[in-house]
Amino acid sequence: MTIQWFPGHMAKANRELKENLGKIDVVIELVDARLPQASRNPMLNETAAGKPRVIAMMKTDLADPEVTKAWHAFFEERGETVVNVNAKHGKGLKDLLNTAVEVGKQTQARLIEKGVSPRAPRAMVIGVPNVGKSTLINQLINKKTANIGDTPGVTRQQQWLKVNQNLDLLDTPGILWPKFEYEDVGNKLALVKAIKEERFIAQDVALFLINILKERYPELLKDRYKLDEIPEDGVELFEAIGLKRGCLIRKGDVDFEKAAGVVLTDFRNEKLGKISLETPNDWKERLTEESEA
Ligand code: G4P
């Protein structure tokens, strides 16, 4: 099943985002380090065209460090500015702030040349639901305010926040886009809870994850589920995990729904280890095709 989820409040948030871009000096684009490209909003290339951007790779503590390094290099090669952040543990915040202020100042300098009075640069923070935006913003403004949680798509209004004399922030609600251009994007976003549980079939998403783990992290699977070997076939592997975990409908018959819950919870709670769902190589061809189109 292809996953899609674009509720009305996100369409509205997208419109508001567009309206406010004129007031912004820099866009801080939050991406999940486990799926750095799949969690980027492709609409931004159009809506924020020409606006300087800083990519903040969020939740780096959950991703495979080697793959995160590769993503960092990949984005930089493409001329993007990227900063690694682990908001939960307050890492990378200074770097992100300094970078955003620096980039924002460059836009400001151009405005000042045109006669606009100097002011603190303004940054807009955008990202998919559950990327860690509230956690980050609360850290930046040193406050424990609203809405940290893992219910994707909790509607919030745009709001201006003062970080310090050097930077004003426009917080925006977590948004997705109307159509996921590739099937794996929906699955990956579902895995990291950017999509409401009711909008996807847990077994499908768990099988998608199992296939990635089978290819890239077989040792982690063996360790976690005490498997001697990894079956070639993803469904057989799913079944083997269910059997090991005692997820049974009746003797010998695996309850796949229950097994899916186990695998998804293990992934999300870091019980499987640090996992990246994609590498730059998975995207190189796609991005080249897109830029040539
Ligand atoms: P959002 O505003 O973008 O929707 O995300 P929010 O900050 O609400 O964060 C969503 C979940 O991600 C929260 O967990 C939060 O703690 C967690 N989180 C945020 N940043 C990081 C990070 O850098 N690393 C890790 N590992 N987790 C992060 P939660 O499910 O509500 O549970 P809890 O962890 O707060 O108990």
XYZ file of C-alpha atoms and ligand atoms in Angstrom:
329
model
C 0.000 0.000 0.000
C 1.300 3.458 -0.880
C 1.215 5.737 2.151
C -0.072 9.292 1.788
C -1.043 11.744 4.502
C -1.711 15.403 3.952
C -4.436 16.619 6.294
C -6.066 20.026 5.865
C -4.121 21.724 8.618
C -0.874 20.897 6.812
C -2.139 22.434 3.588
C -2.948 25.570 5.580
C 0.460 25.515 7.263
C 2.101 25.240 3.845
C 0.209 28.293 2.644
C 1.230 30.260 5.744
C 4.812 29.187 5.267
C 4.783 30.575 1.752
C 3.235 33.836 2.940
C 5.896 34.349 5.593
C 8.934 33.557 3.505
C 9.302 37.157 2.465
C 10.091 38.139 6.063
C 12.748 35.470 6.495
C 16.527 35.691 6.083
C 17.309 32.010 6.478
C 15.370 28.739 6.503
C 16.449 26.128 9.046
C 15.389 22.855 7.495
C 15.171 20.063 10.064
C 15.761 16.582 8.673
C 15.874 13.267 10.507
C 19.449 11.916 10.418
C 18.077 8.388 9.858
C 16.434 9.502 6.581
C 18.027 12.809 5.712
C 16.743 13.072 2.156
C 13.376 11.332 2.558
C 12.515 13.746 5.364
C 13.200 16.823 3.204
C 10.123 18.576 1.932
C 10.495 18.641 -1.871
C 8.050 21.572 -2.077
C 10.612 23.749 -0.357
C 12.747 23.864 -3.488
C 9.951 25.819 -5.092
C 8.457 27.728 -2.149
C 11.805 28.756 -0.683
C 13.733 29.064 -3.935
C 16.568 31.541 -3.514
C 16.244 31.623 0.281
C 19.450 30.609 2.071
C 19.023 27.337 3.919
C 20.736 25.536 6.755
C 20.065 21.815 7.047
C 19.940 20.612 10.651
C 20.415 16.850 10.819
C 18.325 15.968 13.861
C 18.393 12.926 16.151
C 21.945 12.101 15.121
C 22.212 9.982 18.284
C 19.834 7.440 16.689
C 21.499 7.199 13.265
C 24.481 5.143 12.092
C 27.427 7.552 12.613
C 29.287 6.412 9.473
C 26.232 6.970 7.315
C 25.618 10.361 8.926
C 29.175 11.333 7.977
C 28.511 10.268 4.407
C 25.313 12.351 4.324
C 27.139 15.345 5.713
C 29.739 15.103 2.943
C 27.043 14.518 0.334
C 25.081 17.635 1.272
C 28.239 19.747 1.433
C 29.321 18.501 -1.990
C 25.994 19.739 -3.287
C 26.715 23.176 -1.867
C 24.381 22.888 1.141
C 25.167 24.086 4.651
C 24.642 21.288 7.166
C 24.895 20.979 10.936
C 24.469 17.847 13.082
C 22.097 18.234 16.016
C 21.044 16.057 18.923
C 18.454 18.293 20.539
C 17.485 15.808 23.226
C 20.967 16.007 24.690
C 21.604 19.615 23.710
C 24.347 18.838 21.189
C 25.078 20.915 18.111
C 22.810 23.771 19.196
C 25.508 26.442 19.318
C 26.832 25.367 15.970
C 23.339 25.549 14.491
C 22.666 28.988 15.971
C 26.000 30.421 14.855
C 25.562 29.023 11.363
C 21.991 30.339 11.069
C 23.030 33.794 12.315
C 25.983 33.852 9.914
C 23.876 32.855 6.904
C 21.043 35.186 7.988
C 23.447 38.100 8.303
C 24.510 37.697 4.692
C 20.896 38.173 3.580
C 20.628 41.120 5.987
C 23.745 42.728 4.583
C 22.151 42.773 1.133
C 18.993 44.369 2.570
C 20.986 46.981 4.506
C 22.762 47.904 1.276
C 19.306 48.596 -0.156
C 18.532 50.914 2.762
C 16.619 48.556 5.098
C 17.341 49.232 8.819
C 19.487 46.610 10.500
C 17.689 44.078 12.731
C 18.333 40.603 14.095
C 18.259 37.997 11.314
C 15.009 36.030 11.089
C 14.999 32.290 10.680
C 12.099 30.000 9.848
C 12.244 26.480 11.258
C 10.530 23.805 9.242
C 10.422 20.019 9.375
C 8.208 16.949 9.245
C 6.172 16.011 12.336
C 8.185 14.363 15.117
C 11.561 15.476 13.735
C 12.345 17.054 17.135
C 11.354 20.649 16.381
C 9.721 21.391 19.756
C 12.639 19.845 21.599
C 15.075 21.951 19.601
C 13.132 25.180 19.978
C 12.616 24.699 23.693
C 16.345 24.219 24.053
C 17.088 27.275 21.949
C 14.765 29.549 23.867
C 15.625 27.813 27.101
C 12.053 27.034 27.942
C 9.878 24.016 28.551
C 6.875 25.121 26.543
C 4.192 23.354 24.635
C 3.796 20.223 22.689
C 6.766 17.929 22.956
C 5.322 14.602 22.128
C 5.054 11.966 19.513
C 1.617 12.476 18.032
C 2.411 13.500 14.494
C 0.610 16.449 13.077
C -0.500 18.061 16.325
C -1.652 21.408 14.984
C 0.313 24.368 16.158
C 0.273 27.917 14.984
C 3.241 29.687 13.536
C 4.856 31.751 16.238
C 7.748 34.197 16.468
C 10.300 33.494 19.198
C 13.306 35.482 20.285
C 16.379 33.290 20.702
C 18.681 36.200 21.623
C 19.614 39.633 20.255
C 21.135 37.937 17.243
C 18.274 35.785 16.027
C 14.472 35.707 15.796
C 12.817 32.385 14.997
C 9.548 31.634 13.274
C 8.345 28.251 14.447
C 5.972 26.444 12.079
C 3.834 23.322 12.559
C 5.263 19.997 11.376
C 4.326 19.565 7.746
C 4.401 16.920 5.060
C 3.626 17.323 1.373
C 0.669 16.180 -0.739
C 2.296 13.267 -2.556
C 5.335 11.197 -1.687
C 7.305 10.951 -4.867
C 8.732 7.500 -4.055
C 7.080 4.643 -2.167
C 9.962 4.201 0.276
C 9.555 7.809 1.457
C 6.147 7.079 3.013
C 7.456 3.912 4.664
C 10.470 5.692 6.115
C 8.373 8.581 7.419
C 5.984 6.078 8.999
C 8.916 4.341 10.711
C 10.003 7.557 12.437
C 6.446 8.483 13.428
C 6.124 11.432 11.083
C 2.878 9.823 9.894
C -0.075 8.939 12.088
C -0.323 5.218 12.914
C -3.876 5.032 11.502
C -2.561 6.012 8.086
C -0.434 2.956 7.444
C -0.397 -0.802 7.913
C 2.135 -1.642 10.592
C 2.952 -5.034 9.066
C 3.863 -3.497 5.711
C 6.083 -0.889 7.336
C 7.706 -3.492 9.599
C 8.447 -5.700 6.586
C 9.955 -2.707 4.806
C 12.239 -2.149 7.817
C 13.119 -5.838 8.092
C 14.265 -5.825 4.462
C 16.541 -2.839 5.097
C 17.952 -4.430 8.241
C 18.511 -7.721 6.429
C 20.607 -5.989 3.797
C 22.479 -3.463 5.939
C 22.446 -4.503 9.561
C 22.133 -8.330 9.669
C 24.354 -8.597 12.750
C 22.109 -6.239 14.711
C 19.131 -8.422 13.789
C 20.929 -11.579 14.844
C 21.880 -10.031 18.163
C 18.504 -8.601 19.017
C 16.405 -11.623 18.057
C 18.916 -14.370 18.813
C 18.853 -15.625 15.243
C 21.573 -18.030 14.094
C 21.104 -17.081 10.484
C 19.156 -14.577 8.469
C 16.704 -16.062 5.945
C 17.031 -14.684 2.426
C 13.343 -13.954 2.227
C 12.021 -10.953 4.174
C 8.700 -12.592 5.114
C 10.502 -15.701 6.406
C 12.716 -13.435 8.471
C 9.660 -11.604 9.802
C 8.195 -14.988 10.763
C 11.432 -16.083 12.441
C 11.434 -12.896 14.537
C 7.779 -13.460 15.487
C 8.540 -17.041 16.552
C 11.559 -15.967 18.608
C 9.466 -13.282 20.295
C 6.525 -15.591 21.007
C 4.140 -13.542 18.871
C 1.765 -16.378 18.118
C -1.894 -16.640 17.147
C -1.774 -20.308 18.089
C 1.010 -22.826 18.375
C 3.411 -22.360 15.475
C 1.394 -19.613 13.724
C 2.922 -16.189 13.930
C 0.805 -13.188 14.816
C 2.350 -10.776 12.305
C 0.541 -7.765 13.686
C 2.053 -8.351 17.096
C 5.467 -9.094 15.589
C 5.255 -5.840 13.615
C 4.628 -3.968 16.866
C 7.714 -5.571 18.406
C 9.992 -4.678 15.483
C 8.711 -1.105 15.161
C 9.022 -0.460 18.891
C 12.527 -1.930 18.950
C 13.600 0.300 16.072
C 12.062 3.428 17.541
C 13.454 2.803 21.021
C 16.961 2.190 19.702
C 16.859 -1.440 20.841
C 18.248 -2.566 17.504
C 21.127 -0.099 17.593
C 21.944 2.990 15.576
C 20.284 2.604 12.220
C 20.174 4.741 9.125
C 17.352 3.958 6.732
C 19.075 5.387 3.680
C 22.471 6.324 2.321
C 23.436 9.010 -0.206
C 23.877 6.269 -2.827
C 20.177 5.430 -2.586
C 19.399 8.952 -3.731
C 22.176 9.909 -6.133
C 20.435 8.628 -9.236
C 17.044 10.016 -8.255
C 18.410 13.464 -7.527
C 20.391 13.535 -10.750
C 17.266 12.583 -12.701
C 15.243 15.243 -10.881
C 17.789 17.961 -11.561
C 17.931 17.013 -15.245
C 14.127 16.946 -15.614
P 8.211 17.735 16.792
O 8.007 19.007 17.545
O 9.086 17.911 15.598
O 6.953 17.017 16.460
O 9.066 16.737 17.721
P 9.293 16.739 19.308
O 10.255 17.788 19.701
O 7.957 16.701 19.946
O 10.044 15.361 19.478
C 9.450 14.118 19.113
C 10.108 12.998 19.901
O 11.486 12.936 19.523
C 10.113 13.223 21.422
O 10.122 11.948 22.017
C 11.485 13.827 21.684
O 11.934 13.603 22.989
C 12.322 13.028 20.673
N 13.556 13.722 20.292
C 13.704 15.013 19.945
N 14.987 15.282 19.649
C 15.664 14.146 19.818
C 17.052 13.777 19.660
O 17.929 14.577 19.310
N 17.355 12.475 19.909
C 16.414 11.559 20.296
N 16.819 10.315 20.524
N 15.127 11.881 20.448
C 14.759 13.143 20.221
P 8.867 11.275 22.727
O 8.468 10.123 21.911
O 7.849 12.278 23.109
O 9.419 10.640 24.018
P 10.401 11.220 25.077
O 11.739 10.922 24.524
O 10.125 12.703 25.199
O 10.059 10.456 26.276
